[in-house]
């Protein structure tokens, strides 16, 4: 039986910039590849290009400018309230660029996903493409993981792996990785919305089986 609109899992997506991952997920919902509802898009940057994209798709958008808050704590508590108003089942970080406090990550733990452009646990933090090149790595990639207090340290759900080519630079790598991001993020969100992907006690599970530390790996 088709679930009625009111019963569909509700997704809130947090962005700071371009919003291409937000768009990939919203399109997968629109195309009914994911049986869910986009409850809203929230940006901490008032001028994020992703806001325009979300509005063009007819999605609800909210802005919460972190520069107007005196501390990370106050910002995160206001952000929790704004997200809660949208009654989410899943919160998705899609190029969201503010480090979140433990109060925030604990509040949504198990229902909070992020996409990070490296083969986690390698290269947590920023500048990942250049760091993979500088290290002379033969492979690089992107990971969808559950968010915990530890930055880029929560359990992995899925990662896409790409070879690094002799002629690569950070920009070329970033472009090839973005193509993979738009494939694996909708897959992870779909699994979550179907109740197949979950987090229990710092481990990720798919279909009741604990995933390896890498998560599911897609190699191209
Ligand atoms: N917060 C927690 N607690 N845990 C994670 O795993 C998080 C998180 C917040 C964001 C995304 C992230 C990434 O995938 C993310 C994961 C921003 C920074 C950062 O240094 C680091 C990691 C991530 C996002 N932000 C600077 C800050 O001071 C600001 C940088 C900027 O505005 O450009 O918050 O890598
Ligand atoms: C994505 O490439 C994502 O992996 C990266 O930011 C980009 C956002 O693109 N995330 C981080 O670097 C987190 N530190 P988008 O706004 O077009 O989705």
Short mmCIF file of C-alpha atoms and ligand atoms in Angstrom, two decimals:
data_model
loop_
_atom_site.label_atom_id
_atom_site.label_comp_id
_atom_site.label_asym_id
_atom_site.label_seq_id
_atom_site.Cartn_x
_atom_site.Cartn_y
_atom_site.Cartn_z
CA UNK A 1 0.00 0.00 0.00
CA UNK A 2 1.25 3.45 -0.85
CA UNK A 3 1.92 5.48 2.29
CA UNK A 4 -0.10 8.66 2.46
CA UNK A 5 1.73 12.00 2.24
CA UNK A 6 1.46 12.53 5.99
CA UNK A 7 3.26 9.26 6.78
CA UNK A 8 6.27 9.81 4.56
CA UNK A 9 9.62 10.38 6.28
CA UNK A 10 10.37 14.10 6.44
CA UNK A 11 13.82 15.30 5.39
CA UNK A 12 15.45 18.59 6.39
CA UNK A 13 18.58 19.55 4.43
CA UNK A 14 21.17 22.00 5.78
CA UNK A 15 23.33 23.86 3.27
CA UNK A 16 25.87 26.68 3.19
CA UNK A 17 26.59 27.09 -0.50
CA UNK A 18 25.94 25.69 -3.93
CA UNK A 19 23.42 23.06 -2.90
CA UNK A 20 24.11 20.53 -5.64
CA UNK A 21 23.79 17.61 -3.20
CA UNK A 22 20.56 19.11 -1.84
CA UNK A 23 19.33 19.29 -5.45
CA UNK A 24 20.31 15.66 -6.17
CA UNK A 25 18.37 14.48 -3.11
CA UNK A 26 15.37 16.72 -3.82
CA UNK A 27 15.25 15.49 -7.42
CA UNK A 28 15.36 11.85 -6.27
CA UNK A 29 12.39 12.62 -4.00
CA UNK A 30 10.59 14.49 -6.79
CA UNK A 31 11.17 11.53 -9.18
CA UNK A 32 9.84 9.16 -6.51
CA UNK A 33 13.13 7.26 -6.31
CA UNK A 34 12.97 8.19 -2.62
CA UNK A 35 9.58 7.86 -0.90
CA UNK A 36 9.87 10.87 1.40
CA UNK A 37 8.98 14.51 1.74
CA UNK A 38 11.43 17.41 1.75
CA UNK A 39 10.24 19.34 4.82
CA UNK A 40 12.62 22.24 4.18
CA UNK A 41 16.05 23.55 3.27
CA UNK A 42 17.96 25.62 5.85
CA UNK A 43 21.01 27.74 5.03
CA UNK A 44 23.33 29.48 7.48
CA UNK A 45 24.39 31.80 4.66
CA UNK A 46 21.72 34.25 3.47
CA UNK A 47 23.21 34.39 -0.06
CA UNK A 48 23.75 30.65 -0.63
CA UNK A 49 23.07 29.76 -4.27
CA UNK A 50 21.36 26.60 -3.02
CA UNK A 51 18.51 28.72 -1.64
CA UNK A 52 17.63 29.93 -5.13
CA UNK A 53 17.72 26.34 -6.42
CA UNK A 54 15.48 25.15 -3.59
CA UNK A 55 12.96 27.93 -4.21
CA UNK A 56 12.96 27.12 -7.94
CA UNK A 57 11.97 23.56 -6.98
CA UNK A 58 9.15 24.94 -4.83
CA UNK A 59 10.74 23.88 -1.56
CA UNK A 60 10.35 25.60 1.79
CA UNK A 61 13.51 27.52 2.76
CA UNK A 62 14.73 29.09 5.99
CA UNK A 63 17.83 31.18 6.74
CA UNK A 64 19.69 31.23 10.04
CA UNK A 65 22.71 33.51 9.81
CA UNK A 66 25.37 32.27 12.23
CA UNK A 67 27.06 35.70 12.29
CA UNK A 68 24.05 37.06 14.21
CA UNK A 69 24.65 34.71 17.18
CA UNK A 70 27.06 35.41 20.02
CA UNK A 71 28.25 31.81 20.36
CA UNK A 72 28.16 28.40 18.67
CA UNK A 73 25.95 27.25 21.51
CA UNK A 74 23.30 29.91 20.91
CA UNK A 75 23.42 29.34 17.16
CA UNK A 76 23.06 25.57 17.53
CA UNK A 77 20.12 25.84 19.93
CA UNK A 78 18.32 28.22 17.57
CA UNK A 79 19.11 25.85 14.70
CA UNK A 80 17.65 22.90 16.66
CA UNK A 81 14.43 24.86 17.18
CA UNK A 82 14.22 25.83 13.50
CA UNK A 83 14.76 22.22 12.41
CA UNK A 84 12.28 20.87 14.97
CA UNK A 85 9.58 23.22 13.61
CA UNK A 86 9.85 21.18 10.38
CA UNK A 87 9.27 17.89 12.28
CA UNK A 88 12.06 15.94 10.58
CA UNK A 89 12.77 12.21 10.60
CA UNK A 90 16.16 12.77 8.94
CA UNK A 91 18.52 15.76 8.93
CA UNK A 92 21.00 15.90 6.05
CA UNK A 93 24.14 18.06 5.99
CA UNK A 94 24.85 18.89 2.34
CA UNK A 95 27.86 21.19 2.14
CA UNK A 96 26.92 22.63 5.53
CA UNK A 97 30.10 24.34 6.71
CA UNK A 98 29.59 25.05 10.44
CA UNK A 99 31.03 22.67 13.03
CA UNK A 100 28.17 21.55 15.29
CA UNK A 101 28.25 21.35 19.10
CA UNK A 102 27.80 18.11 20.99
CA UNK A 103 24.34 19.32 22.13
CA UNK A 104 23.28 19.44 18.49
CA UNK A 105 24.81 16.17 17.35
CA UNK A 106 23.43 14.29 20.39
CA UNK A 107 19.96 15.74 19.80
CA UNK A 108 19.77 14.33 16.25
CA UNK A 109 22.14 11.36 16.67
CA UNK A 110 21.17 8.43 14.48
CA UNK A 111 19.05 10.72 12.30
CA UNK A 112 21.85 12.98 11.03
CA UNK A 113 23.91 12.32 7.88
CA UNK A 114 26.82 14.19 6.27
CA UNK A 115 28.74 13.87 3.01
CA UNK A 116 32.46 14.42 3.26
CA UNK A 117 34.82 14.50 0.28
CA UNK A 118 37.40 11.93 1.38
CA UNK A 119 37.67 8.23 2.12
CA UNK A 120 36.98 8.60 5.84
CA UNK A 121 38.64 8.01 8.27
CA UNK A 122 41.29 9.58 6.02
CA UNK A 123 41.35 13.39 5.73
CA UNK A 124 38.83 14.65 8.22
CA UNK A 125 38.31 18.42 8.07
CA UNK A 126 38.91 20.73 5.13
CA UNK A 127 41.04 20.80 1.93
CA UNK A 128 40.73 17.06 1.37
CA UNK A 129 41.50 16.89 -2.36
CA UNK A 130 44.81 18.73 -2.07
CA UNK A 131 45.77 16.65 0.95
CA UNK A 132 45.14 13.37 -0.94
CA UNK A 133 47.25 14.67 -3.86
CA UNK A 134 50.06 15.90 -1.59
CA UNK A 135 50.19 12.51 0.12
CA UNK A 136 50.65 10.78 -3.26
CA UNK A 137 47.55 8.60 -2.72
CA UNK A 138 46.49 6.34 -5.59
CA UNK A 139 42.80 6.58 -4.63
CA UNK A 140 40.46 9.22 -3.29
CA UNK A 141 36.73 9.45 -2.80
CA UNK A 142 33.74 10.59 -0.84
CA UNK A 143 31.88 9.23 2.17
CA UNK A 144 28.34 9.52 3.56
CA UNK A 145 28.47 9.03 7.33
CA UNK A 146 26.32 9.44 10.40
CA UNK A 147 27.28 12.60 12.27
CA UNK A 148 28.49 12.35 15.84
CA UNK A 149 30.22 14.84 18.10
CA UNK A 150 33.62 13.89 16.64
CA UNK A 151 34.14 15.89 13.45
CA UNK A 152 33.84 13.57 10.43
CA UNK A 153 34.21 10.70 12.90
CA UNK A 154 30.77 9.05 12.96
CA UNK A 155 30.15 5.62 11.37
CA UNK A 156 30.35 5.38 7.57
CA UNK A 157 27.32 4.35 5.51
CA UNK A 158 28.65 4.37 1.94
CA UNK A 159 31.70 5.59 0.05
CA UNK A 160 32.59 6.01 -3.62
CA UNK A 161 36.22 5.36 -4.58
CA UNK A 162 38.01 6.87 -7.57
CA UNK A 163 41.56 6.37 -8.89
CA UNK A 164 43.79 9.47 -8.73
CA UNK A 165 45.27 10.11 -12.17
CA UNK A 166 48.82 11.35 -12.85
CA UNK A 167 47.43 14.52 -14.42
CA UNK A 168 44.96 15.24 -11.59
CA UNK A 169 44.75 18.49 -9.69
CA UNK A 170 42.42 19.42 -6.82
CA UNK A 171 39.82 20.98 -9.11
CA UNK A 172 39.61 18.01 -11.48
CA UNK A 173 39.39 15.59 -8.56
CA UNK A 174 36.70 17.68 -6.91
CA UNK A 175 34.63 17.65 -10.10
CA UNK A 176 34.86 13.86 -10.52
CA UNK A 177 34.04 13.40 -6.86
CA UNK A 178 30.96 15.62 -7.07
CA UNK A 179 29.53 13.33 -9.76
CA UNK A 180 29.87 10.45 -7.29
CA UNK A 181 28.37 12.53 -4.46
CA UNK A 182 25.18 13.00 -6.43
CA UNK A 183 24.95 9.21 -6.81
CA UNK A 184 25.77 8.02 -3.28
CA UNK A 185 23.96 10.64 -1.20
CA UNK A 186 20.51 9.86 -2.67
CA UNK A 187 21.26 6.13 -2.19
CA UNK A 188 22.06 6.60 1.51
CA UNK A 189 18.99 8.81 2.04
CA UNK A 190 16.79 6.25 0.28
CA UNK A 191 18.15 3.43 2.48
CA UNK A 192 17.50 5.53 5.59
CA UNK A 193 13.96 6.45 4.53
CA UNK A 194 13.19 2.78 3.82
CA UNK A 195 14.31 1.90 7.33
CA UNK A 196 17.22 -0.13 5.96
CA UNK A 197 20.07 2.11 7.17
CA UNK A 198 20.47 2.92 10.85
CA UNK A 199 23.01 3.76 13.51
CA UNK A 200 23.22 1.91 16.83
CA UNK A 201 25.95 2.41 19.40
CA UNK A 202 28.45 4.09 17.05
CA UNK A 203 27.98 1.50 14.28
CA UNK A 204 26.08 1.73 11.00
CA UNK A 205 23.73 -1.09 10.02
CA UNK A 206 22.24 -1.95 6.63
CA UNK A 207 19.39 -4.47 6.56
CA UNK A 208 20.21 -5.46 10.14
CA UNK A 209 23.87 -6.25 9.36
CA UNK A 210 26.67 -4.17 10.84
CA UNK A 211 28.59 -2.45 8.03
CA UNK A 212 32.38 -2.59 7.80
CA UNK A 213 34.17 0.56 9.02
CA UNK A 214 34.41 1.81 5.42
CA UNK A 215 30.65 1.49 4.86
CA UNK A 216 29.41 0.05 1.56
CA UNK A 217 32.07 0.72 -1.10
CA UNK A 218 31.33 1.67 -4.72
CA UNK A 219 34.42 1.57 -6.94
CA UNK A 220 34.69 3.20 -10.37
N1 LIG B 1 29.85 18.75 13.33
C1 LIG B 1 30.14 17.67 14.06
N2 LIG B 1 30.06 17.79 15.39
N3 LIG B 1 30.49 16.49 13.52
C2 LIG B 1 30.60 16.39 12.19
O1 LIG B 1 30.96 15.21 11.67
C3 LIG B 1 30.33 17.50 11.36
C4 LIG B 1 29.94 18.68 11.98
C5 LIG B 1 29.67 19.84 11.23
C6 LIG B 1 29.82 19.82 9.86
C7 LIG B 1 30.52 18.73 7.79
C8 LIG B 1 32.00 18.92 7.58
C9 LIG B 1 32.72 18.02 6.65
O2 LIG B 1 32.13 17.12 6.06
C10 LIG B 1 30.24 18.66 9.24
C11 LIG B 1 30.48 17.48 9.96
C12 LIG B 1 32.85 22.46 8.26
C13 LIG B 1 34.05 22.39 8.95
C14 LIG B 1 34.74 23.63 9.44
O3 LIG B 1 35.90 23.60 9.79
C15 LIG B 1 34.57 21.13 9.20
C16 LIG B 1 33.90 20.00 8.75
C17 LIG B 1 32.69 20.10 8.07
C18 LIG B 1 32.18 21.34 7.82
N4 LIG B 1 34.00 24.77 9.53
C19 LIG B 1 34.47 26.06 10.01
C20 LIG B 1 33.89 26.36 11.42
O4 LIG B 1 34.55 27.12 12.14
C21 LIG B 1 34.01 27.18 9.11
C22 LIG B 1 34.47 27.01 7.70
C23 LIG B 1 33.72 27.93 6.72
O5 LIG B 1 32.76 28.60 7.12
O6 LIG B 1 34.08 27.88 5.53
O7 LIG B 1 32.79 25.87 11.75
O8 LIG B 1 33.95 18.18 6.46
C1 LIG B 2 30.50 18.84 -1.51
O1 LIG B 2 31.52 18.53 -2.41
C2 LIG B 2 30.79 18.23 -0.17
O2 LIG B 2 31.45 17.01 -0.28
C3 LIG B 2 31.66 19.26 0.45
O3 LIG B 2 31.15 20.49 0.04
C4 LIG B 2 30.54 20.34 -1.22
C5 LIG B 2 29.16 20.92 -1.18
O4 LIG B 2 28.63 21.00 -2.46
N1 LIG B 2 31.63 19.17 1.86
C6 LIG B 2 32.64 19.59 2.61
O5 LIG B 2 33.67 20.00 2.14
C7 LIG B 2 32.39 19.51 4.07
N2 LIG B 2 33.53 20.01 4.75
P1 LIG B 2 27.11 21.35 -2.70
O6 LIG B 2 26.81 22.59 -1.88
O7 LIG B 2 27.03 21.62 -4.17
O8 LIG B 2 26.31 20.16 -2.27
#
